[in-house]
Every structure is written in structure tokens, then in C-alpha cells.
């Protein structure tokens, strides 16, 4: 995608996000701004982990906040082996030309059964028609 990359590691699980403005699906005249984001979740631990659920908090430049909760990601609850990663892409529409997203995944360590909360780094959604919220 060639844009900014945001990364955070929690409990040995690294989450990397690369957002991109989707001009072809956006319509600034009607207040529709769409971003895609590519996510890579890498297991840097010594035991398999399973991504069970997600939580996203999306705040646009007008201060409107959406919260998204659900099972897994893109219809899956992937098991990620030690040293492996799982990648997926999704999208987020907003009614303002910029915003911020962040959240977390609930994951389980498969050998110990421990549950862990893995942070998703905060990342900016800045379209070409607005001033950047974050650099």
C-alpha cells in the first residue's frame, strides 16, 4: 500500500496495521470517506495462539465514535503457530474526512489456556482532502 505502518507488540503478539484511503469508494460530496486497512498479526511466542474476538473504537474528526465488537476477524478465528502470522484486510467508512482507530484482540494461548488482550495500535485515517490528525 505504501503508506504509514503502525505496530505494537503485546504479550509476544505483534500487530501491524497499514491503512489506506480508498478514493474509488469515497464520495466527499455526500460525506462518505472509506479506508482499507491491512493487518498482520504475528505470534512471537513459543506456543500457538488463537484470535477469538476483536474490539475496535473508531472516532472521526467530528468526534463521532463507533465501537465494533465481534467474533474473530473476517469470519475466522485463526490459530497462529509460533513464528507464524495471520494477515487480513478490512475497511472502515466514516462521515468525516479523517479519524482514528484503535482496539484489541482477545486471544487464547492454546497450551496453557490463558486469555490475553493484544493491543491494536492507534492509527490515523487521513484522506487527501483533510489536514492529518497524526504524523
Short mmCIF file of C-alpha atoms in Angstrom, two decimals:
data_model
loop_
_atom_site.label_atom_id
_atom_site.label_comp_id
_atom_site.label_asym_id
_atom_site.label_seq_id
_atom_site.Cartn_x
_atom_site.Cartn_y
_atom_site.Cartn_z
CA UNK A 1 0.00 0.00 0.00
CA UNK A 2 2.94 2.28 0.55
CA UNK A 3 1.50 4.32 3.43
CA UNK A 4 2.21 4.68 7.13
CA UNK A 5 2.60 1.49 9.17
CA UNK A 6 1.56 1.31 12.82
CA UNK A 7 2.84 -1.51 15.04
CA UNK A 8 2.51 -2.64 18.65
CA UNK A 9 3.54 -5.82 20.48
CA UNK A 10 1.63 -7.15 23.50
CA UNK A 11 2.36 -10.43 25.31
CA UNK A 12 4.60 -11.56 22.45
CA UNK A 13 2.00 -10.95 19.73
CA UNK A 14 2.81 -8.19 17.24
CA UNK A 15 0.04 -6.35 15.40
CA UNK A 16 0.94 -4.29 12.33
CA UNK A 17 -1.62 -2.09 10.56
CA UNK A 18 -1.29 -0.22 7.28
CA UNK A 19 -4.31 1.99 6.45
CA UNK A 20 -5.01 3.47 3.01
CA UNK A 21 -7.65 5.91 1.78
CA UNK A 22 -9.93 4.31 -0.85
CA UNK A 23 -10.70 7.15 -3.22
CA UNK A 24 -12.76 4.95 -5.57
CA UNK A 25 -15.29 4.10 -2.81
CA UNK A 26 -15.35 7.55 -1.20
CA UNK A 27 -17.62 10.46 -2.08
CA UNK A 28 -16.63 13.64 -0.21
CA UNK A 29 -19.65 15.50 -1.64
CA UNK A 30 -22.01 13.18 0.26
CA UNK A 31 -19.79 12.84 3.34
CA UNK A 32 -18.57 9.29 2.64
CA UNK A 33 -14.88 8.57 3.26
CA UNK A 34 -13.62 4.98 3.11
CA UNK A 35 -10.33 3.48 4.29
CA UNK A 36 -8.99 0.00 3.87
CA UNK A 37 -6.53 -1.38 6.37
CA UNK A 38 -4.21 -4.36 6.09
CA UNK A 39 -3.46 -6.14 9.36
CA UNK A 40 -0.68 -8.61 10.11
CA UNK A 41 -0.80 -10.48 13.45
CA UNK A 42 2.49 -12.25 14.24
CA UNK A 43 2.92 -14.78 17.05
CA UNK A 44 6.39 -14.23 18.53
CA UNK A 45 5.77 -16.63 21.45
CA UNK A 46 6.62 -20.31 21.88
CA UNK A 47 3.02 -21.60 21.84
CA UNK A 48 0.11 -21.37 19.42
CA UNK A 49 -2.43 -18.61 19.97
CA UNK A 50 -5.98 -18.28 18.70
CA UNK A 51 -7.64 -14.98 17.87
CA UNK A 52 -11.09 -15.22 19.49
CA UNK A 53 -12.63 -11.75 19.21
CA UNK A 54 -12.00 -8.15 18.22
CA UNK A 55 -12.85 -4.72 19.56
CA UNK A 56 -12.42 -1.53 17.53
CA UNK A 57 -13.01 2.08 18.58
CA UNK A 58 -13.32 4.43 15.61
CA UNK A 59 -13.52 8.18 16.18
CA UNK A 60 -13.96 10.61 13.30
CA UNK A 61 -12.80 14.22 13.13
CA UNK A 62 -16.28 15.41 14.18
CA UNK A 63 -15.94 13.46 17.44
CA UNK A 64 -18.43 10.72 16.49
CA UNK A 65 -17.32 7.38 17.95
CA UNK A 66 -18.29 3.90 16.77
CA UNK A 67 -17.46 0.73 18.70
CA UNK A 68 -17.25 -2.58 16.87
CA UNK A 69 -17.14 -5.92 18.69
CA UNK A 70 -17.31 -9.39 17.23
CA UNK A 71 -16.07 -12.92 16.99
CA UNK A 72 -12.72 -13.35 15.23
CA UNK A 73 -11.79 -11.33 12.15
CA UNK A 74 -13.14 -11.56 8.59
CA UNK A 75 -15.26 -14.57 9.60
CA UNK A 76 -12.33 -16.52 11.06
CA UNK A 77 -10.86 -17.33 14.47
CA UNK A 78 -7.37 -18.22 13.26
CA UNK A 79 -4.85 -20.30 15.20
CA UNK A 80 -1.39 -18.77 14.74
CA UNK A 81 1.58 -21.10 15.31
CA UNK A 82 4.81 -19.87 16.96
CA UNK A 83 6.79 -17.74 14.50
CA UNK A 84 3.85 -17.56 12.07
CA UNK A 85 1.48 -14.73 11.19
CA UNK A 86 -2.07 -14.19 10.01
CA UNK A 87 -2.91 -11.35 7.62
CA UNK A 88 -6.23 -9.89 6.55
CA UNK A 89 -7.74 -6.73 5.11
CA UNK A 90 -10.88 -4.85 6.02
CA UNK A 91 -12.42 -1.41 5.56
CA UNK A 92 -13.97 1.40 7.57
CA UNK A 93 -16.32 4.11 6.26
CA UNK A 94 -16.60 7.46 8.04
CA UNK A 95 -18.74 10.57 7.58
CA UNK A 96 -15.76 12.89 8.17
CA UNK A 97 -12.53 13.26 6.17
CA UNK A 98 -10.30 11.93 8.94
CA UNK A 99 -10.36 9.85 12.09
CA UNK A 100 -8.53 7.49 14.41
CA UNK A 101 -8.89 3.76 15.03
CA UNK A 102 -7.56 1.52 17.78
CA UNK A 103 -8.65 -1.55 19.68
CA UNK A 104 -7.64 -5.00 20.84
CA UNK A 105 -7.98 -8.70 20.16
CA UNK A 106 -8.88 -11.28 22.77
CA UNK A 107 -6.67 -14.28 22.21
CA UNK A 108 -6.09 -17.63 23.90
CA UNK A 109 -2.78 -19.40 24.40
CA UNK A 110 -3.66 -22.91 23.33
CA UNK A 111 -1.30 -24.91 25.59
CA UNK A 112 -1.86 -23.01 28.84
CA UNK A 113 -5.42 -21.89 28.11
CA UNK A 114 -4.54 -18.35 29.27
CA UNK A 115 -6.54 -15.50 27.75
CA UNK A 116 -4.63 -12.40 26.67
CA UNK A 117 -5.68 -8.97 25.43
CA UNK A 118 -3.49 -7.91 22.50
CA UNK A 119 -3.50 -4.21 21.67
CA UNK A 120 -4.12 -2.95 18.16
CA UNK A 121 -2.06 0.24 17.74
CA UNK A 122 -3.88 3.53 17.25
CA UNK A 123 -3.68 4.64 13.64
CA UNK A 124 -4.76 7.70 11.72
CA UNK A 125 -7.27 7.73 8.90
CA UNK A 126 -6.24 10.80 6.92
CA UNK A 127 -7.71 11.36 3.49
CA UNK A 128 -6.05 13.58 0.88
CA UNK A 129 -8.81 16.18 1.41
CA UNK A 130 -8.02 16.91 5.07
CA UNK A 131 -5.31 18.01 7.45
CA UNK A 132 -3.57 14.97 9.04
CA UNK A 133 -4.61 14.12 12.61
CA UNK A 134 -1.37 12.31 13.34
CA UNK A 135 2.07 12.13 11.79
#
